Short mmCIF file of C-alpha atoms and ligand atoms in Angstrom, two decimals:
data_model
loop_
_atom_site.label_atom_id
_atom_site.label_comp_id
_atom_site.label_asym_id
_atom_site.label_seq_id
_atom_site.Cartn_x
_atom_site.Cartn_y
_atom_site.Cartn_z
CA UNK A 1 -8.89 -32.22 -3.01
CA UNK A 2 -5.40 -30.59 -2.09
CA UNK A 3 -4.36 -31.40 1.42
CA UNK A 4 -3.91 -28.95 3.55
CA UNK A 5 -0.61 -27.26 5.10
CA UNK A 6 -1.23 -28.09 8.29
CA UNK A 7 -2.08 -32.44 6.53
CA UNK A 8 1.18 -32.35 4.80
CA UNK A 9 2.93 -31.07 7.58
CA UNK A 10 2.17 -33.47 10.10
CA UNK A 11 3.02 -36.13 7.34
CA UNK A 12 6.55 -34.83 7.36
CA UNK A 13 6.46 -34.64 11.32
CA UNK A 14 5.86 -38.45 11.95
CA UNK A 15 9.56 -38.71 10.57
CA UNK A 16 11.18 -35.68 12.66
CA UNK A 17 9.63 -36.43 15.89
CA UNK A 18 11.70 -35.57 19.56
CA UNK A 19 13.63 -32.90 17.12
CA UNK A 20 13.71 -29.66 19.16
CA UNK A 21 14.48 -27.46 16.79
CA UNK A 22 14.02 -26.06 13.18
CA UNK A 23 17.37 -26.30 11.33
CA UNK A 24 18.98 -26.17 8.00
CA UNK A 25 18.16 -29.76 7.72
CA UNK A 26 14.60 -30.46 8.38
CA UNK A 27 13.84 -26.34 7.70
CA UNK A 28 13.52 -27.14 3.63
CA UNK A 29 11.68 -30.13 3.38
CA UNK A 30 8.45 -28.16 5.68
CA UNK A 31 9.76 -25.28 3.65
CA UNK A 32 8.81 -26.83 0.07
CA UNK A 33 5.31 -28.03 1.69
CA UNK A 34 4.33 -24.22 2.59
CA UNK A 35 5.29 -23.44 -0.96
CA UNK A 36 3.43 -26.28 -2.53
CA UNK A 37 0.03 -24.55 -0.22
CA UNK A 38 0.44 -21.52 -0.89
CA UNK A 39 0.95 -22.15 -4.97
CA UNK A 40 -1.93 -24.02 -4.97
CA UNK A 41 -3.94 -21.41 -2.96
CA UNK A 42 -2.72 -19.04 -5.89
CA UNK A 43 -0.72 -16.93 -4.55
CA UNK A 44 2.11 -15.33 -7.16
CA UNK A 45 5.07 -17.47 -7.44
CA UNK A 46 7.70 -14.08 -6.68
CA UNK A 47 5.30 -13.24 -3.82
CA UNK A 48 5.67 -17.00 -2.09
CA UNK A 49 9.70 -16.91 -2.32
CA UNK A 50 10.07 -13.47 -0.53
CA UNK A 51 7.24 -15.10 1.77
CA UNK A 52 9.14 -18.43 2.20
CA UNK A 53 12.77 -16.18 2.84
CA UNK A 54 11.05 -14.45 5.64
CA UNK A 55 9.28 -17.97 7.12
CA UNK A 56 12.54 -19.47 6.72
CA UNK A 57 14.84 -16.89 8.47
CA UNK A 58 12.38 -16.57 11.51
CA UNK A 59 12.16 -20.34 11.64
CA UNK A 60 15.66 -21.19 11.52
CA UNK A 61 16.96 -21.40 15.17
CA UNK A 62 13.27 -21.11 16.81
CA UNK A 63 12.85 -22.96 19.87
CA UNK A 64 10.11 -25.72 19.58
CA UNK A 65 8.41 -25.56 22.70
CA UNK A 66 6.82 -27.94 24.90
CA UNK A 67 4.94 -31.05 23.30
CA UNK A 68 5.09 -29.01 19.94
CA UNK A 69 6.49 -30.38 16.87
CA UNK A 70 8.92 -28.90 14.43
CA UNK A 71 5.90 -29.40 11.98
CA UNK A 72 3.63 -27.35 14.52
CA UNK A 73 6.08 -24.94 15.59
CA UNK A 74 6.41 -24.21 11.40
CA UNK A 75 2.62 -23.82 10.89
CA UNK A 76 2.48 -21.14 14.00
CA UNK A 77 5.32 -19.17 12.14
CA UNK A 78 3.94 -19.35 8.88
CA UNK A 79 -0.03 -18.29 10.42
CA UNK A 80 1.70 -15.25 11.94
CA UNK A 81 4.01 -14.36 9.12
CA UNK A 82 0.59 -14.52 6.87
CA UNK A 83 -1.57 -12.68 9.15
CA UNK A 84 1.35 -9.95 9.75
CA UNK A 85 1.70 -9.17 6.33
CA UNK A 86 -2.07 -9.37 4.77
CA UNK A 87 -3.30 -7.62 8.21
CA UNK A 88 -0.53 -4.85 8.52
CA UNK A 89 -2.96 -1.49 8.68
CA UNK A 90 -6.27 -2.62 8.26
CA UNK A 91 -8.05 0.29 8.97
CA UNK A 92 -11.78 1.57 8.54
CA UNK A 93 -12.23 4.76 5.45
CA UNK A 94 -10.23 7.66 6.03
CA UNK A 95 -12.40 10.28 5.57
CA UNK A 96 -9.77 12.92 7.06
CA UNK A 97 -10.72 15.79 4.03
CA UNK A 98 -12.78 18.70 3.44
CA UNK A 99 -15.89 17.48 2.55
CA UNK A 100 -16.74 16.05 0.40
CA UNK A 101 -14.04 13.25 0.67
CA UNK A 102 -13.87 11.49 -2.79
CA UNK A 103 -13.44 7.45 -2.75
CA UNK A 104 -12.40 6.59 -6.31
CA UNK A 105 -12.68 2.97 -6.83
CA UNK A 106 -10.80 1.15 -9.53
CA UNK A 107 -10.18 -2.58 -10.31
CA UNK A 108 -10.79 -4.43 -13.53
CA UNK A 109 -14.58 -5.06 -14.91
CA UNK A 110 -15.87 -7.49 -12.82
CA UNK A 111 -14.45 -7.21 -9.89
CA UNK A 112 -17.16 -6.18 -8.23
CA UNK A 113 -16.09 -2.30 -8.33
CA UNK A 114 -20.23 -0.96 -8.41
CA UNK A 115 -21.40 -4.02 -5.70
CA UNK A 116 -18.40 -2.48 -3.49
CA UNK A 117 -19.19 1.32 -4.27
CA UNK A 118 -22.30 0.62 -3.22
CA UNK A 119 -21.94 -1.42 -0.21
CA UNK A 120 -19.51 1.35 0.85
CA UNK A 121 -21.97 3.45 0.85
CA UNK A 122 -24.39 1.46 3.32
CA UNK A 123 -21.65 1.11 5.51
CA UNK A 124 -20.43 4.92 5.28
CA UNK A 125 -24.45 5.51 5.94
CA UNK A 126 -24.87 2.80 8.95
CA UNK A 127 -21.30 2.91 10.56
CA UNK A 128 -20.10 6.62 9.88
CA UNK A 129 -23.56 8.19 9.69
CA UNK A 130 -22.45 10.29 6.18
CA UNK A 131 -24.54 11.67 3.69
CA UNK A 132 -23.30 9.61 0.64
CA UNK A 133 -23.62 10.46 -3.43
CA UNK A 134 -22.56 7.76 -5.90
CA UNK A 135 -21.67 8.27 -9.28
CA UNK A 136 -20.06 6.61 -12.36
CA UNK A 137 -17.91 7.74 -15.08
CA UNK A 138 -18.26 4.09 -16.50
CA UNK A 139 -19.36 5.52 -20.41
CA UNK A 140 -18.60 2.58 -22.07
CA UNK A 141 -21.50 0.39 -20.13
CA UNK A 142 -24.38 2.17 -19.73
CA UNK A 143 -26.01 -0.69 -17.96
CA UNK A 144 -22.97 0.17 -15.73
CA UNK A 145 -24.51 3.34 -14.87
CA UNK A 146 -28.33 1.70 -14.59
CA UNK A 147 -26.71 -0.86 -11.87
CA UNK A 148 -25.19 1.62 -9.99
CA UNK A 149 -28.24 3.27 -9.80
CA UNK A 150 -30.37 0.27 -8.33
CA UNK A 151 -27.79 -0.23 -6.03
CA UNK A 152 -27.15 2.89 -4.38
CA UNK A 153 -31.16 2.79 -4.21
CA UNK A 154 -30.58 -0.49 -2.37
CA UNK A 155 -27.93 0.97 -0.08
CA UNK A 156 -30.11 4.43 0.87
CA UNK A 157 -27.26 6.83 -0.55
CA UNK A 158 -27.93 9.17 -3.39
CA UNK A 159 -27.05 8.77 -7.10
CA UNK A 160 -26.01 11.26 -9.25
CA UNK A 161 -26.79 10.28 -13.36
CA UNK A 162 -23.85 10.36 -15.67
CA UNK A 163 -24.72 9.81 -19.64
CA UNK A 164 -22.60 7.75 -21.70
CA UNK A 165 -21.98 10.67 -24.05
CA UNK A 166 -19.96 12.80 -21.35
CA UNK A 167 -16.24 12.75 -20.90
CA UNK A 168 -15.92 11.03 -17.17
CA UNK A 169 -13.87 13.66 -16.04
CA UNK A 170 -16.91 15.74 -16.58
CA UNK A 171 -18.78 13.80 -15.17
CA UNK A 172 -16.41 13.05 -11.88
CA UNK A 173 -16.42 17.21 -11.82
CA UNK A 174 -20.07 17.75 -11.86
CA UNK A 175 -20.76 15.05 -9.38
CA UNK A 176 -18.24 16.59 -6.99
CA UNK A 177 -19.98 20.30 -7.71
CA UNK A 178 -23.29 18.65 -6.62
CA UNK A 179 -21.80 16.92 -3.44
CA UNK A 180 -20.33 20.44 -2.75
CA UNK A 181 -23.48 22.61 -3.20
CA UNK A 182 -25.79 19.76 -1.69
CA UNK A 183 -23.32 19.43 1.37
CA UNK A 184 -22.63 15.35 1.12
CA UNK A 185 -19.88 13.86 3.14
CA UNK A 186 -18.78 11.89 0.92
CA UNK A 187 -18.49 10.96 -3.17
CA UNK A 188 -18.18 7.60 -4.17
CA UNK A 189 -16.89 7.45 -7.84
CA UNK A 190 -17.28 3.97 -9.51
CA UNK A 191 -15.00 3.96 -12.27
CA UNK A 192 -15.08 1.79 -15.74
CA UNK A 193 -12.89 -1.62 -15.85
CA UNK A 194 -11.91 -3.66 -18.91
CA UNK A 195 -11.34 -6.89 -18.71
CA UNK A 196 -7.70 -6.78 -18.95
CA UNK A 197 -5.46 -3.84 -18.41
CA UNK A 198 -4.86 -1.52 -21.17
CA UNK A 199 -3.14 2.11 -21.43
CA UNK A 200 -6.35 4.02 -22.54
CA UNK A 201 -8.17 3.12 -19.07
CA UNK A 202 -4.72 3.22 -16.96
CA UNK A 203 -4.57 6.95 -18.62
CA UNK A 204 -8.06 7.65 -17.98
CA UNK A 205 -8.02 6.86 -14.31
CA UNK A 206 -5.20 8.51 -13.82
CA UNK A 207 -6.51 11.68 -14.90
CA UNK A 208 -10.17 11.43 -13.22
CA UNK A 209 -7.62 11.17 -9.81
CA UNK A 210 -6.31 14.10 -10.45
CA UNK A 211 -9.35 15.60 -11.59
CA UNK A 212 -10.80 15.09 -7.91
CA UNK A 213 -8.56 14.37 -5.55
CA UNK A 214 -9.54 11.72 -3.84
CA UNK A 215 -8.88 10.59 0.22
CA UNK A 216 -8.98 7.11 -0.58
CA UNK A 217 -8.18 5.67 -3.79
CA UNK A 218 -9.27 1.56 -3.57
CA UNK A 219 -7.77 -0.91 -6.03
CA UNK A 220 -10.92 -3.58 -5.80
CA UNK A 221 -9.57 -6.99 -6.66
CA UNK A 222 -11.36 -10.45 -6.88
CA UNK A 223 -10.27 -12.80 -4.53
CA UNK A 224 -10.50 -15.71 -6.65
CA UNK A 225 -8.04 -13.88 -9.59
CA UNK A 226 -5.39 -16.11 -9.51
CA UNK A 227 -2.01 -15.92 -10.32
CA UNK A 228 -2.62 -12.93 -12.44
CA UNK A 229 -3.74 -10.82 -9.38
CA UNK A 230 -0.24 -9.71 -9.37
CA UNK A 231 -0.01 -7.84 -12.57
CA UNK A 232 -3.11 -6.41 -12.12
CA UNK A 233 -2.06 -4.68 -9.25
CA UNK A 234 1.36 -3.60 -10.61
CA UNK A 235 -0.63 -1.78 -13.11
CA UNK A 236 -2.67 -0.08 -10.89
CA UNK A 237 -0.50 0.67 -8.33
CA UNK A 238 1.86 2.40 -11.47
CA UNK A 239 -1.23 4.47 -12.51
CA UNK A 240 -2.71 5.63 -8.82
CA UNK A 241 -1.75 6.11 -5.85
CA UNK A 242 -3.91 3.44 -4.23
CA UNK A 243 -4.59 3.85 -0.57
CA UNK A 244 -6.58 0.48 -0.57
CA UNK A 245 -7.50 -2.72 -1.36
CA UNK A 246 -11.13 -4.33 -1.01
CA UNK A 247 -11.22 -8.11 -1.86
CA UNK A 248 -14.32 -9.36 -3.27
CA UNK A 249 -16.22 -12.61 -3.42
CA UNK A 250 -13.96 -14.32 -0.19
CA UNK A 251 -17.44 -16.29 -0.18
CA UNK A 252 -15.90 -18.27 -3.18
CA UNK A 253 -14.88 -21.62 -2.84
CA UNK A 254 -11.01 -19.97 -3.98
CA UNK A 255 -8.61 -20.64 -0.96
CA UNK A 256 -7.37 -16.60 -1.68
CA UNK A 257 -3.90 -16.33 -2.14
CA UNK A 258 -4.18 -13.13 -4.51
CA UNK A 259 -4.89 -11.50 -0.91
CA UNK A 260 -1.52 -12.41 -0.03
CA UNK A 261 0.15 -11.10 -3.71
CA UNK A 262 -2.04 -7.91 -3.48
CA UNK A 263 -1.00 -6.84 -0.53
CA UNK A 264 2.79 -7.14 -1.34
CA UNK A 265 3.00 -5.44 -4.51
CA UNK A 266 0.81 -2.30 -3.82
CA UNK A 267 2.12 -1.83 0.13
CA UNK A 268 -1.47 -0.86 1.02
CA UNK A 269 -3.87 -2.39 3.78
CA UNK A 270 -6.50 -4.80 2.69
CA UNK A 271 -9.29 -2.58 3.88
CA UNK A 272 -12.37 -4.76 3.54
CA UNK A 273 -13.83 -8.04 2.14
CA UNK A 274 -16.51 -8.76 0.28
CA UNK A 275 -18.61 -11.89 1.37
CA UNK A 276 -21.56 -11.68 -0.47
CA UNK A 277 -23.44 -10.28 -3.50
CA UNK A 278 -25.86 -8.71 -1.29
CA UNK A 279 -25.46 -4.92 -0.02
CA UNK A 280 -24.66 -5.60 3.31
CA UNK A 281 -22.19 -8.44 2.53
CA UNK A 282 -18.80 -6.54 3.08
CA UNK A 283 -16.42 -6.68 6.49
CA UNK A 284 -13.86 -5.55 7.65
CA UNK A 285 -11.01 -7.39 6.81
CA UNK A 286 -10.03 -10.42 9.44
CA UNK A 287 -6.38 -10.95 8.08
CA UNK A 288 -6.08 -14.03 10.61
CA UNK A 289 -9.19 -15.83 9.14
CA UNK A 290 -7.89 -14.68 5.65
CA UNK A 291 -4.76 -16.57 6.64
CA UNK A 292 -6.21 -20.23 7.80
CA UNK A 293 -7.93 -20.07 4.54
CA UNK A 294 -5.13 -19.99 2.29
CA UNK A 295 -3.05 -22.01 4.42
CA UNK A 296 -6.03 -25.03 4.27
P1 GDP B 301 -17.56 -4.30 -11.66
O1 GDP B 301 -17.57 -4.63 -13.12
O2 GDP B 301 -16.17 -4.24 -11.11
O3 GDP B 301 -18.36 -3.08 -11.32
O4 GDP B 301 -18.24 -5.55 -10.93
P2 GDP B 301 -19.72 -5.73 -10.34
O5 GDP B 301 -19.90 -4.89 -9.13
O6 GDP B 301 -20.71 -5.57 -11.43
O7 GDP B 301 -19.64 -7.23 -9.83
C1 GDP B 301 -19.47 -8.32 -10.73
C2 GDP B 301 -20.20 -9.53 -10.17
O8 GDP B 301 -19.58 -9.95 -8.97
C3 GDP B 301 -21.65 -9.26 -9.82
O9 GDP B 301 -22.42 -10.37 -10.20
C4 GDP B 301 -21.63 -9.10 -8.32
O10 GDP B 301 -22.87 -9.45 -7.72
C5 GDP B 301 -20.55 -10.05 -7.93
N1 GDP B 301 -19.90 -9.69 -6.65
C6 GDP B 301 -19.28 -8.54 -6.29
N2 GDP B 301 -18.78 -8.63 -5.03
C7 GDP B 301 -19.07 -9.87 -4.58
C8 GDP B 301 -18.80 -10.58 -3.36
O11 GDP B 301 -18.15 -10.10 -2.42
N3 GDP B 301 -19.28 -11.87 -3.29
C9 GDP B 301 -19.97 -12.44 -4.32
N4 GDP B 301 -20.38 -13.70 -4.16
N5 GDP B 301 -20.22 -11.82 -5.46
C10 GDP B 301 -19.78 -10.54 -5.61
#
């Protein structure tokens, strides 16, 4: 098993001991150490040197206070640089719209995009007290549509049924009718995923956004993606104006770097976390907890 930062670190401190400062001289070799963490905690190599640039220029110069080690005083600036950036404007569901507000949720297949929509909705139900319809424009998997069904059974919001035959902006507008005539709070649209990013579905989502609107457009990503996490979000940040990110299946033994990538490429809080495959396992997200994890 990989040591972890805060292991290696304390290696390197046995040799720099009674040094009070960080400087250009012992700054790199601690440097290369957070860089070996947070590759192996998969974080996107371009994401971990505009990380390590920011460690390194708030490091440089930093007083190392009282019986703290260079090492120590390293680990405290990376912990806060990590939980500044993945926690910067983690904030609950804006649901600031006419009603009903439309959450479009998009993220490749498998994700977890229907266990989300649907835990959404117990939370928008429990937390927010909202009157919640589901509904997916998934046509290609119509066990997509049967599972969203059992689930937003599971989570006591209402589903609306969608046939694989319909066009999903149809279907996005007819669910958004009902919510409208039936006076829900809120629409949660699931959306279909492939399991790599391709134009047809980058085109499609883009035009079921426009189609409805949404207040809160979530890019759901798996926590354990690796260093591809990166390019998935690039792509859907270029097709949607994403207003959040839910990270699924942080109950995986994957230390969670793609957090970390996610939240640098698409600029948008980390809204929630998804800790279990059950309908009440999703939180909101503790960027400081998120942080000792991929740190080790
Ligand atoms: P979709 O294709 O994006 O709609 O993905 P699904 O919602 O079908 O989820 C894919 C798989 O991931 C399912 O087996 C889910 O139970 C599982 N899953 C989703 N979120 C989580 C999570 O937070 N933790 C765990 N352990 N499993 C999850």
């Amino acid at each position: 098993m990989a040591s972890t930062l805060t292991d290696r670190l304390s290696r390197l401190v046995k040799t720099m001991r009674g040094q009070a400062r960080i400087t250009e001289d012992n700054v790199q070799d601690m440097l290369r150490e957070v860089r070996m963490a947070l590759l192996e905690a998969d974080v996107a190599l371009p994401v971990v040197r505009d990380f390590i640039a920011r460690v390194k220029e708030k490091a440089l110069g930093a007083e190392v206070v009282g019986s703290l080690s260079p090492g120590q005083a390293l680990v405290g600036i990376v912990n806060r640089e990590l939980t500044a950036t993945m926690g910067e404007g983690v904030s609950d569901i804006n649901l600031a719209a006419q009603p009903p507000a439309v959450i479009l949720m998009a993220g490749l297949q498998g994700a977890g995009k229907t266990t989300t929509t649907a835990k959404l909705a117990k939370h928008l139900i429990e937390k927010r007290k909202k009157k919640v319809l589901t509904v997916s424009a998934d046509v290609y998997r119509p066990a997509a549509i049967e599972q969203l069904k059992t689930v937003t059974k599971q989570a006591g919001a209402e589903w609306f049924p969608s046939t694989p035959t319909d066009k999903p902006v149809d279907i996005a507008r007819a669910a958004l009718d009902h919510a409208r005539r039936h006076y829900f709070d809120v629409l949660l649209l699931d959306t279909a995923g492939r399991l790599a990013i391709d134009e047809a579905l980058m085109k499609e989502i883009a035009e079921l956004h426009k189609a409805v609107d949404p207040v809160e457009t979530l890019f759901v990503v798996d926590a354990m993606q690796g260093q591809d996490a990166i390019n998935t979000a690039r792509a859907f940040k270029e097709a949607l104006p994403l207003t959040g990110i839910v990270l699924t299946k942080t109950d995986g033994d994957s230390r969670g770097g793609a957090a970390l990538s996610v939240r640098q490429v698409t600029g948008v809080p980390i809204k929630f976390a998804g800790v279990s495959e059950k309908i009440d396992g999703l939180e909101v997200f503790d960027a400081s907890r998120h942080a000792g994890r991929v740190l080790g």
